[in-house]
Amino acid sequence: MAIAVGDPAPFPPEDLVAHDTFDSSCARDVYLPREVSIDRRRDVDDIDDQDDEGTVFVELAAIMTATSTPVTPGPSSPPLEPPKSADFIPPTRPSSTPFPNAQQGPSEIRCLTCQPACLDPDVRLLQDPVTTAAIDEHPVLTLTQLPAEIHECILDHIFGYRVSTSSPSSLSIPSVNARSWSTALRHSRRKELSNLALVSPLWRDLIQERLYRHIKLKATVSAADGVMDFFVQHPHLSTYVKHVEIWFPVFQPKFQHPAFEEGSLALPTVSPEGIASATYGLPTDNATMQEVFFLVRQTFPEARVMTLEGGERKKAPRVRYNLANSSLGELPQIPTIRALIVKGQWNIIRQPRDWEAISKALPNLEEWHGTYAKPKSKSYLSMAHTLDVLDRKITKLNLCLECDYRREITCPPYYLKVCEQVHWCEKLAVAASHLEHLSYTGRVCHSFFDILARYTDPRTTRLKTIDITVKNCCRQNAQWNESGSGITDMHFISAFEQLVLSGIRALERLKAVNLLRIRYVDLDSPVPPLNPYFLVRDGWCSGVWSDQILGEIHRVRPNIRFKEIVDSFGEVGYNKEGRLIISPDFPKSRVLSLKLANYAMLAGGITIL
């Protein structure tokens, strides 16, 4: 005990350096003086105050020598018990490290998607806690775990963008660049893309929803029975159908060979020239309109758009509405249909009573698209009488009476027959006064806008958009050589200017109109950018202009401005034969300014460089 009290340090410096690392035997030797001092403190009552003060001094010297001396640091204190590996949980590695999920040492190959469900209870006890924590914290996402929006974007990239069939801004007339329902076709790669339904259960529903969104059916009795049987066996597919397109055949092959009699399952011989030993006649198995409406009502409860295609041929048969011996005169009602598209309308709607029967069967109809395959006087006359009984429930009307889009040398005789019986522009203007959106392709004159403004009440008008594609401007008392169309016909250019001026004046009473487009399309034009047009949209004007047009716009809508005003078409010159040569400044871009006076230079012919 005297050695512990008198000497300040019982260990030489060499031992401190040699035992710098942790050793259990060395630790016991180092702390031997402290144990002695602790024992002496237990007998504190038997020792005097002087010995007690010396003991405290020795203890402080030992502590400071082992922990506080920077030159000769002592070893760390030993733990009471050795730690167990199972009780130690390492901290989570930060996300900034290169390999946040790195495993320590060799490990078994395990499933990352279903762990620990795929492991047995015995095997699950052997897994590395570090790996388990990393998998739980950063799970691996599979295709089915992606958000629904990602799946929709992937399929929209493959199938194309889908538009709502119930939204008022879907494929309506107001959008100049939008496709109308009459041109909304089914996907052309339906059979190839159907295999995508096998990717996952989620994709099966998404793919089937797109594949059956728009279906096309043949309007025959046998085809209707097959469609009914198919959707009865697959009822979940019927709710995916939003657009039903039904076409009525106008041809049926008739075979002279006895093997190809009616009801035979044998197929005819097909050659590059057509079907051998076959002539064509009128179809005998076509369904009636009543059967078609019954099929749509019973089979497609979620249908919103219906297309009826009447076909086109010489002396085409009219679609029958009822059976000859049927006692039911009315068509079955389909309350879900909002838009009706009629192609080859002459074979389906020839009289006003035909339209009345269809309109009554579609009580919630709002949009009507009518297209005629060939221009004829009967098309104008039947449509003029049908517009007299047009329902007020129709808010969007799209009519295409002539869609060949080529210039004329003179006005055809069939339209002269129409002018002798009715004034077509007046019938169209009266019907348009009750609409919200009008799109029309055919013949029109400036009186259309004059009559439309006369029948419109500025306080209650609903008309918002007017889109007119001019085939020709009908003109009164015009000679045969003064009734043509084209950019080289100054009579047509003058009539087109009067049509534009009349449309601008009508805007004074058509307060709600925010889109007015009047255009002439000529697919055979030598300079397509010079086809005249006039567009008012979002407070801006573009197209043809003159001093009179600028003055009327400033008077009627002072807030409307032309995007740009250009005085010329480009570099103009003459060749040796006296023909005009033009190098337009806009070979590929859309023209925003066309001065009407410059069309006079094109009247004698034009040569484009």
Coordinates of C-alpha atoms in Angstrom, one line a residue:
M1 CA 0.0 0.0 0.0
A2 CA 3.0 2.3 0.6
I3 CA 4.0 1.9 -3.0
A4 CA 0.6 3.1 -4.3
V5 CA 0.6 6.1 -2.0
G6 CA 4.2 7.3 -2.4
D7 CA 4.9 6.7 -6.2
P8 CA 2.9 8.8 -8.7
A9 CA 2.9 6.2 -11.5
P10 CA 3.6 2.5 -10.9
F11 CA 4.0 1.6 -14.6
P12 CA 6.9 2.5 -16.9
P13 CA 6.2 4.4 -20.1
E14 CA 7.3 1.4 -22.2
D15 CA 4.3 -0.6 -21.0
L16 CA 1.9 2.1 -21.9
V17 CA 3.1 2.1 -25.5
A18 CA 3.2 -1.7 -25.8
H19 CA -0.4 -2.1 -24.6
D20 CA -2.0 0.7 -26.6
T21 CA -4.4 -1.8 -28.1
F22 CA -7.1 -3.4 -26.1
D23 CA -6.1 -6.5 -24.0
S24 CA -8.1 -8.0 -21.2
S25 CA -5.0 -9.1 -19.1
C26 CA -3.4 -5.7 -19.5
A27 CA -6.6 -4.0 -18.5
R28 CA -6.7 -5.9 -15.2
D29 CA -3.0 -4.9 -14.5
V30 CA -3.7 -1.2 -15.3
Y31 CA -6.7 -1.0 -13.0
L32 CA -5.1 -2.9 -10.1
P33 CA -4.2 0.3 -8.1
R34 CA -7.8 1.6 -8.6
E35 CA -9.2 -1.6 -7.1
V36 CA -7.0 -1.2 -4.1
S37 CA -8.0 2.4 -3.6
I38 CA -11.6 1.4 -3.8
D39 CA -11.1 -1.3 -1.1
R40 CA -9.4 1.3 1.1
R41 CA -12.4 3.6 0.7
R42 CA -14.6 0.9 2.2
D43 CA -12.5 1.2 5.4
V44 CA -12.7 5.0 5.6
D45 CA -13.8 5.0 9.2
D46 CA -10.5 3.3 10.3
I47 CA -8.1 5.7 8.5
D48 CA -7.3 9.2 9.5
D49 CA -8.0 12.3 7.5
Q50 CA -4.4 12.6 6.1
D51 CA -4.5 9.1 4.5
D52 CA -7.9 9.9 3.0
E53 CA -6.6 13.0 1.3
G54 CA -3.7 11.1 -0.1
T55 CA -6.0 8.4 -1.6
V56 CA -8.0 11.0 -3.4
F57 CA -4.9 12.5 -4.8
V58 CA -3.7 9.1 -6.1
E59 CA -7.0 8.4 -7.8
L60 CA -7.2 11.7 -9.6
A61 CA -3.6 11.2 -10.8
A62 CA -4.4 7.8 -12.2
I63 CA -7.6 9.0 -14.0
M64 CA -5.8 12.0 -15.5
T65 CA -2.8 9.9 -16.6
A66 CA -5.1 7.3 -18.4
T67 CA -7.6 9.7 -20.1
S68 CA -6.4 13.3 -20.1
T69 CA -2.7 13.2 -21.0
P70 CA -2.4 13.8 -24.8
V71 CA 1.1 12.5 -25.1
T72 CA 0.6 9.0 -23.5
P73 CA -3.1 8.1 -23.9
G74 CA -4.3 5.1 -21.9
P75 CA -6.5 2.2 -23.1
S76 CA -10.3 2.5 -23.1
S77 CA -12.3 1.0 -20.4
P78 CA -13.5 -2.6 -21.0
P79 CA -17.2 -3.4 -21.4
L80 CA -18.9 -5.3 -18.7
E81 CA -20.1 -8.0 -21.1
P82 CA -19.2 -8.8 -24.7
P83 CA -21.8 -7.5 -27.1
K84 CA -24.1 -9.9 -28.9
S85 CA -24.2 -9.6 -32.7
A86 CA -28.0 -10.0 -32.8
D87 CA -28.5 -6.9 -30.6
F88 CA -26.5 -4.6 -32.9
I89 CA -28.4 -2.8 -35.6
P90 CA -26.2 -0.7 -37.9
P91 CA -27.4 2.8 -38.9
T92 CA -29.0 3.3 -42.3
R93 CA -26.5 4.3 -44.9
P94 CA -27.2 7.8 -46.3
S95 CA -28.7 8.0 -49.8
S96 CA -25.7 9.9 -51.1
T97 CA -23.5 6.8 -50.9
P98 CA -22.7 5.0 -54.2
F99 CA -24.3 1.7 -53.1
P100 CA -26.9 2.3 -50.4
N101 CA -28.1 -1.3 -50.5
A102 CA -24.6 -2.9 -50.4
Q103 CA -24.4 -6.2 -48.6
Q104 CA -21.6 -7.1 -46.2
G105 CA -19.8 -10.3 -47.3
P106 CA -21.3 -13.1 -49.3
S107 CA -25.1 -13.6 -49.4
E108 CA -27.5 -15.9 -51.0
I109 CA -29.5 -15.0 -54.2
R110 CA -33.0 -14.1 -53.1
C111 CA -36.2 -12.8 -54.7
L112 CA -36.4 -9.0 -54.3
T113 CA -40.1 -8.7 -55.4
C114 CA -41.8 -11.1 -53.0
Q115 CA -39.3 -11.3 -50.1
P116 CA -40.0 -12.4 -47.3
A117 CA -43.2 -14.0 -48.5
C118 CA -41.4 -16.5 -50.7
L119 CA -39.0 -17.7 -48.0
D120 CA -39.8 -20.6 -45.6
P121 CA -40.0 -19.8 -41.9
D122 CA -36.7 -21.6 -41.3
V123 CA -34.9 -19.7 -44.1
R124 CA -36.4 -16.4 -43.1
L125 CA -34.5 -16.5 -39.8
L126 CA -31.2 -16.8 -41.6
Q127 CA -31.6 -13.7 -43.8
D128 CA -29.3 -10.7 -43.3
P129 CA -31.0 -7.9 -41.3
V130 CA -29.1 -5.4 -43.3
T131 CA -30.5 -6.7 -46.6
T132 CA -34.0 -7.0 -45.1
A133 CA -34.0 -3.4 -44.0
A134 CA -32.7 -2.1 -47.3
I135 CA -35.4 -4.1 -49.3
D136 CA -38.2 -2.9 -47.1
E137 CA -37.0 0.7 -47.4
H138 CA -36.4 0.7 -51.2
P139 CA -38.9 -1.8 -52.7
V140 CA -38.5 -2.7 -56.3
L141 CA -41.5 -1.4 -58.4
T142 CA -43.0 -3.6 -61.1
L143 CA -45.2 -2.7 -64.1
T144 CA -48.4 -3.3 -62.2
Q145 CA -47.3 -1.0 -59.3
L146 CA -46.9 2.0 -61.5
P147 CA -49.6 4.8 -61.2
A148 CA -52.6 4.5 -63.4
E149 CA -51.7 7.7 -65.2
I150 CA -48.4 6.1 -66.4
H151 CA -50.3 3.2 -67.9
E152 CA -52.7 5.5 -69.6
C153 CA -49.9 7.5 -71.2
I154 CA -48.1 4.4 -72.4
L155 CA -51.3 3.1 -74.1
D156 CA -52.2 6.5 -75.5
H157 CA -48.8 6.7 -77.1
I158 CA -49.6 3.3 -78.8
F159 CA -53.3 3.7 -79.6
G160 CA -53.5 7.5 -80.0
Y161 CA -55.1 10.2 -77.8
R162 CA -58.6 9.4 -76.7
V163 CA -61.3 12.1 -76.5
S164 CA -64.2 11.9 -74.2
T165 CA -67.5 11.1 -76.0
S166 CA -69.6 13.0 -73.4
S167 CA -67.5 16.2 -73.1
P168 CA -68.9 19.2 -74.9
S169 CA -65.4 20.1 -76.1
S170 CA -64.5 16.7 -77.4
L171 CA -64.5 16.6 -81.2
S172 CA -66.9 19.5 -81.7
I173 CA -67.1 22.0 -84.5
P174 CA -65.5 25.0 -82.6
S175 CA -62.0 23.6 -82.8
V176 CA -60.7 24.4 -86.3
N177 CA -58.0 21.7 -86.1
A178 CA -60.0 19.0 -84.4
R179 CA -61.2 15.9 -86.3
S180 CA -64.9 15.6 -86.5
W181 CA -66.8 12.4 -85.6
S182 CA -67.4 11.6 -89.2
T183 CA -63.6 11.0 -89.7
A184 CA -63.0 9.3 -86.3
L185 CA -62.1 5.8 -87.4
R186 CA -61.2 2.7 -85.5
H187 CA -57.6 1.7 -84.9
S188 CA -56.1 0.1 -87.9
R189 CA -53.9 -2.4 -86.0
R190 CA -56.7 -3.8 -83.8
K191 CA -55.6 -7.5 -84.3
E192 CA -51.9 -6.9 -83.6
L193 CA -52.5 -4.7 -80.5
S194 CA -55.0 -7.2 -79.0
N195 CA -52.0 -9.3 -77.8
L196 CA -51.1 -6.5 -75.4
A197 CA -54.1 -7.6 -73.3
L198 CA -52.0 -10.5 -72.2
V199 CA -49.3 -8.4 -70.5
S200 CA -51.1 -8.1 -67.1
P201 CA -54.7 -8.1 -65.7
L202 CA -54.6 -4.4 -65.5
W203 CA -53.6 -4.0 -69.2
R204 CA -56.3 -6.4 -70.2
D205 CA -59.0 -4.0 -69.1
L206 CA -57.2 -1.0 -70.5
I207 CA -56.6 -2.7 -73.9
Q208 CA -60.1 -4.0 -74.2
E209 CA -61.5 -0.6 -73.3
R210 CA -59.6 0.9 -76.3
L211 CA -60.2 -2.0 -78.7
Y212 CA -64.0 -2.0 -78.2
R213 CA -64.3 1.8 -77.9
H214 CA -65.3 2.1 -81.5
I215 CA -66.7 -0.9 -83.4
K216 CA -68.0 -1.3 -86.9
L217 CA -70.9 -3.6 -87.7
K218 CA -72.6 -4.8 -90.9
A219 CA -76.3 -4.1 -91.1
T220 CA -77.5 -7.5 -92.1
V221 CA -79.7 -9.9 -90.3
S222 CA -77.1 -12.6 -90.0
A223 CA -74.4 -10.2 -88.8
A224 CA -76.8 -8.7 -86.2
D225 CA -77.5 -12.1 -84.8
G226 CA -73.8 -12.9 -84.5
V227 CA -73.1 -9.6 -82.7
M228 CA -75.9 -10.3 -80.3
D229 CA -74.6 -13.8 -79.5
F230 CA -71.0 -12.5 -79.0
F231 CA -71.8 -9.8 -76.5
V232 CA -74.2 -12.1 -74.6
Q233 CA -71.3 -14.4 -74.1
H234 CA -69.0 -11.5 -73.2
P235 CA -71.2 -9.0 -71.4
H236 CA -68.3 -7.1 -69.8
L237 CA -67.2 -5.9 -73.3
S238 CA -70.5 -4.2 -74.1
T239 CA -69.9 -1.5 -71.6
Y240 CA -66.6 -0.5 -73.3
V241 CA -68.4 0.4 -76.6
K242 CA -68.8 4.2 -76.9
H243 CA -69.1 4.6 -80.7
V244 CA -71.1 2.2 -82.8
E245 CA -70.7 2.4 -86.6
I246 CA -73.2 0.5 -88.8
W247 CA -73.0 0.3 -92.5
F248 CA -75.7 -1.0 -94.9
P249 CA -74.4 -3.0 -97.9
V250 CA -75.5 -1.7 -101.3
F251 CA -74.0 -4.7 -103.3
Q252 CA -74.4 -8.4 -103.1
P253 CA -72.7 -10.9 -105.3
K254 CA -74.9 -13.2 -107.4
F255 CA -73.3 -16.4 -108.6
Q256 CA -74.4 -18.3 -111.7
H257 CA -72.7 -21.5 -110.6
P258 CA -75.0 -23.9 -108.6
A259 CA -72.3 -24.4 -106.0
F260 CA -72.7 -20.7 -105.0
E261 CA -76.4 -20.7 -104.3
E262 CA -77.9 -18.8 -101.5
G263 CA -77.2 -20.4 -98.2
S264 CA -74.1 -22.3 -99.5
L265 CA -70.9 -22.1 -97.4
A266 CA -68.6 -22.5 -100.4
L267 CA -66.4 -19.5 -101.2
P268 CA -66.1 -18.1 -104.7
T269 CA -62.8 -18.0 -106.6
V270 CA -61.0 -14.7 -106.1
S271 CA -58.7 -13.3 -108.8
P272 CA -56.9 -10.0 -109.1
E273 CA -59.7 -8.8 -111.3
G274 CA -62.4 -9.6 -108.7
I275 CA -64.6 -12.5 -107.8
A276 CA -64.9 -15.0 -110.7
S277 CA -68.3 -16.0 -112.1
A278 CA -70.1 -13.4 -110.0
T279 CA -72.4 -10.5 -110.8
Y280 CA -73.7 -7.9 -108.3
G281 CA -77.2 -7.1 -107.4
L282 CA -79.3 -5.5 -104.7
P283 CA -78.7 -6.9 -101.2
T284 CA -81.5 -9.2 -99.9
D285 CA -80.3 -9.7 -96.3
N286 CA -80.1 -6.1 -95.1
A287 CA -81.6 -5.3 -91.7
T288 CA -84.2 -2.6 -91.2
M289 CA -83.6 0.6 -89.2
Q290 CA -85.9 -0.8 -86.5
E291 CA -83.7 -3.9 -86.1
V292 CA -80.5 -1.8 -86.0
F293 CA -81.9 0.5 -83.3
F294 CA -83.1 -2.5 -81.3
L295 CA -79.6 -4.0 -81.5
V296 CA -77.9 -0.9 -80.3
R297 CA -80.3 -0.3 -77.4
Q298 CA -80.2 -3.9 -76.1
T299 CA -76.5 -4.6 -76.6
F300 CA -74.6 -1.3 -76.0
P301 CA -75.9 0.5 -72.9
E302 CA -73.0 3.0 -72.8
A303 CA -72.9 4.0 -76.4
R304 CA -72.7 7.8 -77.0
V305 CA -72.0 8.1 -80.7
M306 CA -73.8 6.3 -83.5
T307 CA -72.8 6.3 -87.2
L308 CA -75.1 5.1 -90.0
E309 CA -73.5 4.6 -93.4
G310 CA -75.9 4.3 -96.3
G311 CA -73.3 3.6 -99.0
E312 CA -73.3 4.9 -102.6
R313 CA -74.0 3.3 -105.9
K314 CA -76.0 4.0 -109.0
K315 CA -79.7 3.6 -108.1
A316 CA -78.8 2.7 -104.5
P317 CA -81.6 1.2 -102.5
R318 CA -83.2 3.3 -99.7
V319 CA -82.7 1.8 -96.2
R320 CA -86.0 0.3 -95.0
Y321 CA -87.2 1.6 -91.6
N322 CA -89.7 -1.2 -90.8
L323 CA -90.6 -4.6 -92.1
A324 CA -93.4 -4.7 -94.6
N325 CA -95.7 -6.7 -92.3
S326 CA -94.6 -5.0 -89.1
S327 CA -97.2 -3.3 -86.9
L328 CA -94.7 -1.2 -85.0
G329 CA -94.2 2.1 -86.8
E330 CA -91.8 3.8 -84.4
L331 CA -88.1 3.1 -83.9
P332 CA -86.9 1.9 -80.5
Q333 CA -85.6 4.7 -78.4
I334 CA -81.9 5.0 -77.5
P335 CA -81.6 7.7 -74.8
T336 CA -77.8 7.4 -74.5
I337 CA -76.9 8.6 -78.0
R338 CA -75.6 12.2 -78.1
A339 CA -74.1 12.4 -81.5
L340 CA -75.3 11.0 -84.9
I341 CA -73.2 10.7 -88.0
V342 CA -74.9 9.9 -91.2
K343 CA -72.7 9.0 -94.2
G344 CA -74.3 8.5 -97.6
Q345 CA -77.2 10.4 -96.2
W346 CA -79.3 10.2 -99.4
N347 CA -79.9 6.5 -98.9
I348 CA -81.0 7.0 -95.2
I349 CA -82.8 10.4 -95.1
R350 CA -84.7 11.4 -98.2
Q351 CA -87.8 13.0 -96.7
P352 CA -88.5 15.0 -93.6
R353 CA -90.4 12.1 -92.1
D354 CA -87.3 10.0 -92.1
W355 CA -85.5 12.6 -90.0
E356 CA -88.5 12.9 -87.7
A357 CA -88.5 9.1 -87.1
I358 CA -84.7 9.1 -86.2
S359 CA -84.9 12.2 -84.1
K360 CA -87.8 10.8 -82.1
A361 CA -85.9 7.6 -81.4
L362 CA -82.9 9.7 -80.1
P363 CA -84.4 12.0 -77.5
N364 CA -81.1 13.3 -76.1
L365 CA -79.5 13.9 -79.5
E366 CA -77.4 17.1 -79.6
E367 CA -75.0 16.8 -82.5
W368 CA -75.8 15.8 -86.1
H369 CA -73.2 15.2 -88.9
G370 CA -74.6 14.7 -92.4
T371 CA -72.4 13.8 -95.4
Y372 CA -73.5 13.1 -99.0
A373 CA -71.3 11.0 -101.3
K374 CA -72.0 12.8 -104.6
P375 CA -73.3 16.3 -105.3
K376 CA -76.8 16.2 -106.7
S377 CA -79.9 18.4 -106.7
K378 CA -81.8 15.8 -104.6
S379 CA -79.3 16.3 -101.8
Y380 CA -80.0 20.1 -101.6
L381 CA -83.7 19.7 -102.0
S382 CA -84.2 16.9 -99.4
M383 CA -81.9 18.7 -96.9
A384 CA -83.7 22.0 -97.4
H385 CA -87.0 20.4 -96.5
T386 CA -85.5 18.6 -93.6
L387 CA -84.1 21.8 -92.1
D388 CA -87.6 23.1 -91.9
V389 CA -88.4 20.4 -89.2
L390 CA -85.0 20.5 -87.5
D391 CA -85.4 20.1 -83.7
R392 CA -84.3 22.8 -81.3
K393 CA -82.5 20.2 -79.3
I394 CA -79.8 20.0 -82.0
T395 CA -77.0 22.4 -81.0
K396 CA -74.2 21.3 -83.4
L397 CA -74.8 20.8 -87.1
N398 CA -72.2 19.7 -89.6
L399 CA -73.3 19.4 -93.2
C400 CA -71.2 18.4 -96.2
L401 CA -73.2 18.5 -99.5
E402 CA -70.2 18.7 -101.8
C403 CA -66.8 17.4 -100.8
D404 CA -64.8 17.1 -104.1
Y405 CA -62.8 20.4 -103.3
R406 CA -62.0 21.3 -106.9
R407 CA -62.6 24.5 -108.9
E408 CA -65.4 24.8 -111.5
I409 CA -65.5 26.3 -114.9
T410 CA -69.1 27.1 -114.6
C411 CA -72.0 26.4 -112.3
P412 CA -73.4 22.8 -112.9
P413 CA -76.9 22.3 -114.2
Y414 CA -78.1 20.4 -111.1
Y415 CA -77.7 23.5 -108.9
L416 CA -79.6 25.6 -111.3
K417 CA -82.5 23.1 -110.8
V418 CA -82.2 23.8 -107.0
C419 CA -82.3 27.5 -107.4
E420 CA -85.5 27.2 -109.4
Q421 CA -87.3 25.5 -106.5
V422 CA -85.9 26.8 -103.2
H423 CA -83.4 29.4 -102.0
W424 CA -81.0 27.1 -100.2
C425 CA -79.1 29.9 -98.4
E426 CA -82.3 31.1 -96.7
K427 CA -83.2 27.6 -95.5
L428 CA -79.7 27.2 -94.0
A429 CA -79.7 30.6 -92.4
V430 CA -83.0 30.0 -90.6
A431 CA -81.9 26.7 -89.2
A432 CA -78.5 28.2 -88.1
S433 CA -80.2 30.9 -86.0
H434 CA -81.1 28.3 -83.4
L435 CA -77.8 26.5 -83.3
E436 CA -74.6 26.9 -81.2
H437 CA -72.1 25.6 -83.8
L438 CA -72.5 25.4 -87.6
S439 CA -70.1 23.7 -90.0
Y440 CA -71.1 23.7 -93.7
T441 CA -69.4 22.6 -96.9
G442 CA -71.2 23.5 -100.2
R443 CA -72.5 26.5 -102.1
V444 CA -73.4 29.7 -100.4
C445 CA -73.8 33.4 -101.1
H446 CA -73.7 36.6 -99.1
S447 CA -77.5 36.4 -98.5
F448 CA -76.9 33.6 -96.0
F449 CA -75.3 36.1 -93.5
D450 CA -77.9 38.8 -94.2
I451 CA -80.8 36.4 -93.5
L452 CA -79.0 34.9 -90.5
A453 CA -78.6 38.4 -88.9
R454 CA -82.2 39.2 -89.6
Y455 CA -83.5 36.1 -87.8
T456 CA -81.1 36.4 -84.8
D457 CA -81.9 38.2 -81.6
P458 CA -78.7 39.6 -80.2
R459 CA -80.0 39.1 -76.6
T460 CA -80.8 35.4 -76.9
T461 CA -78.5 34.1 -79.7
R462 CA -76.6 30.9 -78.9
L463 CA -74.5 30.8 -82.1
K464 CA -70.8 30.7 -81.2
T465 CA -68.9 29.3 -84.2
I466 CA -69.5 29.4 -87.9
D467 CA -67.2 27.4 -90.2
I468 CA -68.0 27.5 -93.9
T469 CA -66.1 25.8 -96.7
V470 CA -67.1 27.3 -100.0
K471 CA -67.5 25.2 -103.1
N472 CA -68.7 28.1 -105.1
C473 CA -70.6 31.4 -104.5
C474 CA -74.0 31.3 -106.0
R475 CA -74.7 34.4 -108.0
Q476 CA -77.9 35.8 -109.5
N477 CA -78.3 36.4 -113.2
A478 CA -74.7 35.3 -114.0
Q479 CA -73.7 34.2 -117.4
W480 CA -72.4 30.6 -117.9
N481 CA -68.8 31.9 -118.2
E482 CA -69.1 34.1 -115.1
S483 CA -70.3 31.4 -112.6
G484 CA -67.1 29.5 -112.1
S485 CA -64.6 29.4 -109.2
G486 CA -60.9 29.6 -108.6
I487 CA -58.2 32.1 -107.8
T488 CA -58.0 33.1 -111.5
D489 CA -61.7 33.9 -111.7
M490 CA -62.3 37.5 -110.7
H491 CA -66.1 37.1 -110.7
F492 CA -65.6 34.5 -108.0
I493 CA -63.1 36.6 -106.1
S494 CA -65.6 39.5 -106.0
A495 CA -68.4 37.2 -104.8
F496 CA -66.1 35.9 -102.1
E497 CA -65.4 39.4 -101.0
Q498 CA -69.1 40.2 -100.7
L499 CA -69.5 37.0 -98.7
V500 CA -66.8 38.1 -96.3
L501 CA -68.2 41.6 -95.9
S502 CA -71.7 40.1 -95.2
G503 CA -70.2 37.9 -92.5
I504 CA -68.5 40.8 -90.9
R505 CA -71.7 42.8 -90.8
A506 CA -73.5 39.9 -89.3
L507 CA -71.1 39.9 -86.3
E508 CA -72.8 43.1 -85.2
R509 CA -75.9 41.1 -84.2
L510 CA -74.1 37.8 -83.6
K511 CA -72.7 38.9 -80.3
A512 CA -71.7 35.4 -79.1
V513 CA -69.7 34.4 -82.2
N514 CA -66.0 34.0 -81.3
L515 CA -65.0 32.0 -84.4
L516 CA -65.8 32.8 -88.0
R517 CA -64.0 31.0 -90.8
I518 CA -64.9 31.3 -94.5
R519 CA -62.5 29.5 -96.8
Y520 CA -62.2 28.2 -100.3
V521 CA -60.4 24.9 -101.0
D522 CA -59.0 24.0 -104.4
L523 CA -56.9 20.9 -104.6
D524 CA -55.9 21.7 -108.2
S525 CA -54.8 25.3 -107.4
P526 CA -51.4 26.2 -108.9
V527 CA -50.6 28.1 -105.7
P528 CA -52.5 26.5 -102.7
P529 CA -51.4 29.2 -100.2
L530 CA -53.3 31.8 -102.4
N531 CA -56.7 30.0 -101.9
P532 CA -58.8 32.8 -100.3
Y533 CA -59.9 32.5 -96.7
F534 CA -61.0 34.8 -93.9
L535 CA -60.6 33.9 -90.2
V536 CA -61.7 35.7 -87.0
R537 CA -60.5 34.0 -83.9
D538 CA -59.6 35.1 -80.4
G539 CA -59.6 38.8 -81.3
W540 CA -57.3 38.4 -84.4
C541 CA -58.0 38.4 -88.1
S542 CA -56.2 36.8 -91.0
G543 CA -56.8 36.1 -94.6
V544 CA -58.1 38.3 -97.4
W545 CA -58.4 42.0 -96.8
S546 CA -59.3 45.2 -98.6
D547 CA -59.9 48.8 -97.5
Q548 CA -63.7 48.0 -97.2
I549 CA -63.1 44.9 -95.1
L550 CA -60.8 46.8 -92.8
G551 CA -63.4 49.6 -92.4
E552 CA -66.2 47.1 -91.5
I553 CA -64.1 45.3 -89.0
H554 CA -63.2 48.5 -87.3
R555 CA -66.9 49.5 -87.2
V556 CA -68.3 46.2 -86.0
R557 CA -65.5 44.8 -83.7
P558 CA -63.0 47.6 -82.9
N559 CA -61.0 45.2 -80.7
I560 CA -60.2 42.9 -83.6
R561 CA -56.8 43.4 -85.4
F562 CA -55.1 41.8 -88.4
K563 CA -52.0 39.8 -87.5
E564 CA -50.2 41.4 -90.4
I565 CA -51.1 43.3 -93.6
V566 CA -49.0 42.7 -96.7
D567 CA -49.5 44.5 -100.0
S568 CA -48.0 41.9 -102.4
F569 CA -48.0 38.2 -103.0
G570 CA -44.2 38.1 -103.8
E571 CA -41.9 38.9 -106.7
V572 CA -44.0 39.3 -109.8
G573 CA -42.8 39.4 -113.4
Y574 CA -43.7 38.4 -117.0
N575 CA -42.2 35.9 -119.3
K576 CA -41.7 36.2 -123.1
E577 CA -45.2 35.0 -123.8
G578 CA -46.7 37.6 -121.5
R579 CA -47.7 35.2 -118.8
L580 CA -47.4 36.3 -115.2
I581 CA -44.5 34.8 -113.2
I582 CA -44.6 34.8 -109.4
S583 CA -42.1 33.8 -106.8
P584 CA -44.2 33.8 -103.6
D585 CA -42.7 34.8 -100.3
F586 CA -44.6 32.0 -98.6
P587 CA -43.8 28.7 -100.4
K588 CA -44.6 26.5 -97.4
S589 CA -46.0 28.6 -94.6
R590 CA -49.5 29.7 -94.0
V591 CA -50.4 33.1 -95.5
L592 CA -51.7 35.6 -92.9
S593 CA -52.5 38.4 -95.4
L594 CA -54.0 38.3 -98.9
K595 CA -54.9 41.5 -100.6
L596 CA -57.9 41.0 -102.8
A597 CA -56.8 43.6 -105.4
N598 CA -53.7 41.4 -106.2
Y599 CA -55.9 38.6 -107.6
A600 CA -56.6 40.7 -110.7
M601 CA -53.0 40.0 -111.8
L602 CA -53.8 36.3 -111.9
A603 CA -56.8 36.5 -114.2
G604 CA -54.7 36.0 -117.3
G605 CA -52.9 32.9 -116.1
I606 CA -50.0 32.3 -113.8
T607 CA -46.7 30.6 -113.9
I608 CA -45.1 29.6 -110.6
L609 CA -41.3 29.5 -110.3

